[in-house]
mmCIF file of C-alpha atoms in Angstrom:
data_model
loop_
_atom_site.group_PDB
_atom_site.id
_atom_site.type_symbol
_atom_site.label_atom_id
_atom_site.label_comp_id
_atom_site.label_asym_id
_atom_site.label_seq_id
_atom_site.Cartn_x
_atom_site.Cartn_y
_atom_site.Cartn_z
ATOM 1 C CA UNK A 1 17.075 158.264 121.394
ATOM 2 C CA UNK A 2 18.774 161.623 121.404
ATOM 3 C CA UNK A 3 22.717 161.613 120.947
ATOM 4 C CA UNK A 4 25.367 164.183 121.340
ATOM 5 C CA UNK A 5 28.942 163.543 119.514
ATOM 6 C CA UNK A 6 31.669 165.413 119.885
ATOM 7 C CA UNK A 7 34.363 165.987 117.379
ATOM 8 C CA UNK A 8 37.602 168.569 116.636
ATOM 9 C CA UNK A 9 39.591 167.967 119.727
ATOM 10 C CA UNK A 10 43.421 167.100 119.734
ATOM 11 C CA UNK A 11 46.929 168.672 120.267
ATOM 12 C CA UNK A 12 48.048 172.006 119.773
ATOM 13 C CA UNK A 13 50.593 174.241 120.821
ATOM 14 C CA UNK A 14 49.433 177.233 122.953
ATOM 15 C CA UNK A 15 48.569 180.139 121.365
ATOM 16 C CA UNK A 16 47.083 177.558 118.583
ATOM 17 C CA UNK A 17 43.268 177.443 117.783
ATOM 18 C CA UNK A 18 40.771 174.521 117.319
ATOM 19 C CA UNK A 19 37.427 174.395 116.918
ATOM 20 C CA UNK A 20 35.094 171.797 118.519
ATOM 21 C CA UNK A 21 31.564 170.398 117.122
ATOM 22 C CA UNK A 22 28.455 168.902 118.804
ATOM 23 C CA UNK A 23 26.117 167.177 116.373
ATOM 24 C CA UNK A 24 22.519 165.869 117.916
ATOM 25 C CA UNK A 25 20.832 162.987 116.246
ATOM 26 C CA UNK A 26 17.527 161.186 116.931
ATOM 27 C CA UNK A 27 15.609 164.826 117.598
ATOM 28 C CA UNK A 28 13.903 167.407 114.987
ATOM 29 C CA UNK A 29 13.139 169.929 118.022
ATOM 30 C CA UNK A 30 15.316 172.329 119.420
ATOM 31 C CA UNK A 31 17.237 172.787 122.665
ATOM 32 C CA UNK A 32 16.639 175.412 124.970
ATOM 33 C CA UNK A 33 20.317 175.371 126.111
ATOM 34 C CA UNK A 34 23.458 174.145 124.949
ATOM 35 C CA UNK A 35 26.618 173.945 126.632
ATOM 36 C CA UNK A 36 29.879 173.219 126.462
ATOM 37 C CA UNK A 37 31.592 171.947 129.957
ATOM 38 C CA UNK A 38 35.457 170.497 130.340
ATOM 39 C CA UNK A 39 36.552 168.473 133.008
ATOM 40 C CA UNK A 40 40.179 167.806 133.519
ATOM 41 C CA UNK A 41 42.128 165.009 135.474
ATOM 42 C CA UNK A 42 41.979 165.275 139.015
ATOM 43 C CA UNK A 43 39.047 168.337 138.541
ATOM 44 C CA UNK A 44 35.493 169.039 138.835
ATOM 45 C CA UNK A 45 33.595 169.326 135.578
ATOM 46 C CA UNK A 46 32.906 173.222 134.612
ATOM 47 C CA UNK A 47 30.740 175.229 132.383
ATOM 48 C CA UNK A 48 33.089 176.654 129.645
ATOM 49 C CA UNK A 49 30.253 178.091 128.158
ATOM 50 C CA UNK A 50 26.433 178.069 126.882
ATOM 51 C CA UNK A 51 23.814 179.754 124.630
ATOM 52 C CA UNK A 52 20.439 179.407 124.760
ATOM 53 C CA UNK A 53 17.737 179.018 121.915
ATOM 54 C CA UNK A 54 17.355 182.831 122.121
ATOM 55 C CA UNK A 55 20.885 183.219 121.644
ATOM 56 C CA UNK A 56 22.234 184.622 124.892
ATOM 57 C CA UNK A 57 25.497 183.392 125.982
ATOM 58 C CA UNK A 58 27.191 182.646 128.974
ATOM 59 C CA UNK A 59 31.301 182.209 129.323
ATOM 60 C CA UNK A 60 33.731 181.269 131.896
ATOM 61 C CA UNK A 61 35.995 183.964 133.379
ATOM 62 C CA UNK A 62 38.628 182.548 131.717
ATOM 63 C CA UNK A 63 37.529 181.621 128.554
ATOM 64 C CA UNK A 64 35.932 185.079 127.769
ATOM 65 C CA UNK A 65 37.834 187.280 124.499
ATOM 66 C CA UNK A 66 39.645 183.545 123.637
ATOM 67 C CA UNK A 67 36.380 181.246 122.987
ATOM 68 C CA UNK A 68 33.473 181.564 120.912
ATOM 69 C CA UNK A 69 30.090 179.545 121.023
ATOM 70 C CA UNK A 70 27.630 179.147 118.707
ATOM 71 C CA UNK A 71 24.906 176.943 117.150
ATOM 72 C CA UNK A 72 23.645 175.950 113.492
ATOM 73 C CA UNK A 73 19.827 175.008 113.731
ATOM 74 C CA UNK A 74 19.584 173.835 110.315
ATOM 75 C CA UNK A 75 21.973 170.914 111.092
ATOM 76 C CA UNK A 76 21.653 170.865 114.995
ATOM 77 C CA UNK A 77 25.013 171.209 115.501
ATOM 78 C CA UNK A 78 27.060 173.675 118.254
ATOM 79 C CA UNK A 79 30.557 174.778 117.698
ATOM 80 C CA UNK A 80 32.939 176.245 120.227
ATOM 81 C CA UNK A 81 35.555 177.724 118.673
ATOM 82 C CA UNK A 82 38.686 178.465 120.996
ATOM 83 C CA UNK A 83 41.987 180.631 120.247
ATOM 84 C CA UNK A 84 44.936 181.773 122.620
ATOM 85 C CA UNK A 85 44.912 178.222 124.047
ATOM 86 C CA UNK A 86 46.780 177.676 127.211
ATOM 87 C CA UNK A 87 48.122 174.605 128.753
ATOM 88 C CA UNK A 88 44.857 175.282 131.472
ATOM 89 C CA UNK A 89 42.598 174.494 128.603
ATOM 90 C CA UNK A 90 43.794 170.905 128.412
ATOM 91 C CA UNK A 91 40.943 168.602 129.172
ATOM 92 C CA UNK A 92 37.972 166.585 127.894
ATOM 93 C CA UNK A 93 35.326 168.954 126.584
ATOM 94 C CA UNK A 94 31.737 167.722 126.980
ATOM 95 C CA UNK A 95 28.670 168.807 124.794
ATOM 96 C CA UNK A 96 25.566 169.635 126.944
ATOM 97 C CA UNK A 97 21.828 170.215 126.222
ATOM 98 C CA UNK A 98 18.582 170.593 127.963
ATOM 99 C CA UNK A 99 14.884 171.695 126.698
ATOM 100 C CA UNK A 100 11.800 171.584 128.808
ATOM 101 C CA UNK A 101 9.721 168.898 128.547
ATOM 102 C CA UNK A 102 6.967 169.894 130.528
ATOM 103 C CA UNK A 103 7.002 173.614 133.534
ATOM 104 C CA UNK A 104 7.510 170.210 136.171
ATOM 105 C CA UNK A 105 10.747 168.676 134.254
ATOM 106 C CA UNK A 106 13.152 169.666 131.841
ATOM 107 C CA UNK A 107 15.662 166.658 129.786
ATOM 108 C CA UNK A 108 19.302 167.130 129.509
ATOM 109 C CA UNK A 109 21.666 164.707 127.633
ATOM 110 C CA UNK A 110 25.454 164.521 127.470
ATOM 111 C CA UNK A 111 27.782 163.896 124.919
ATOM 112 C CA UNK A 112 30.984 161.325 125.829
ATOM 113 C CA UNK A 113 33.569 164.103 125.111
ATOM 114 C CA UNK A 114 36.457 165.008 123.009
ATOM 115 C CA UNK A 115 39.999 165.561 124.297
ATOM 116 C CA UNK A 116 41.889 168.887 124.175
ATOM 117 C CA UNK A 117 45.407 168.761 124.782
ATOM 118 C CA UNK A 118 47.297 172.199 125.018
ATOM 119 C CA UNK A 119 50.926 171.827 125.280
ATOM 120 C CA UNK A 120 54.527 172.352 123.766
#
């Protein structure tokens, strides 16, 4: 029942800026995590970055001072907002989330991803 959609991907030039959006449908309850992972041809998926219901955040090494993550609880919606892109950014980003459904299991969906192309 629960969905993840991506949206705010495409091309820009490096140095340019975009910002990307994760909308959940078919749930009223919150996450405990959300996260934003990339994965680019020929690589293994990563965790760009993640914040947690609390609002602690995590970043990548090389995504820390250039991306910012956040989340809107009224419409269930994260954002990562990225600037200073560099060709290395170029990939599909994937929207993440988890909550604990009971202290033996915990649920985690994924989103299908929106593509991120960095280059002149």
């Amino acid at each position: 029942q629960v969905q993840l959609v991506e949206s705010g991907g495409g091309l820009v030039q490096p140095g340019g800026s975009l910002r990307l959006s994760c909308e959940a449908s078919g749930t009223t309850r919150q996450f405990d995590t959300m996260a934003w992972y990339r994965q680019a041809p020929g690589k293994e998926r990563e965790l760009v970055a993640d914040i947690s219901s609390g609002a602690g955040t995590y970043y990548l090494e090389a995504a820390k001072g250039r991306f910012t993550i956040s989340r809107e609880y009224a419409k269930n919606t994260m954002y990562l907002q990225m600037n200073d892109l560099k060709p290395e950014d170029t990939a599909v980003y994937l929207c993440h989330a988890r909550r604990a459904i009971s202290i033996e299991y915990t649920a985690q969906y994924w989103g299908q991803g929106t593509q991120v192309t960095v280059s002149s």
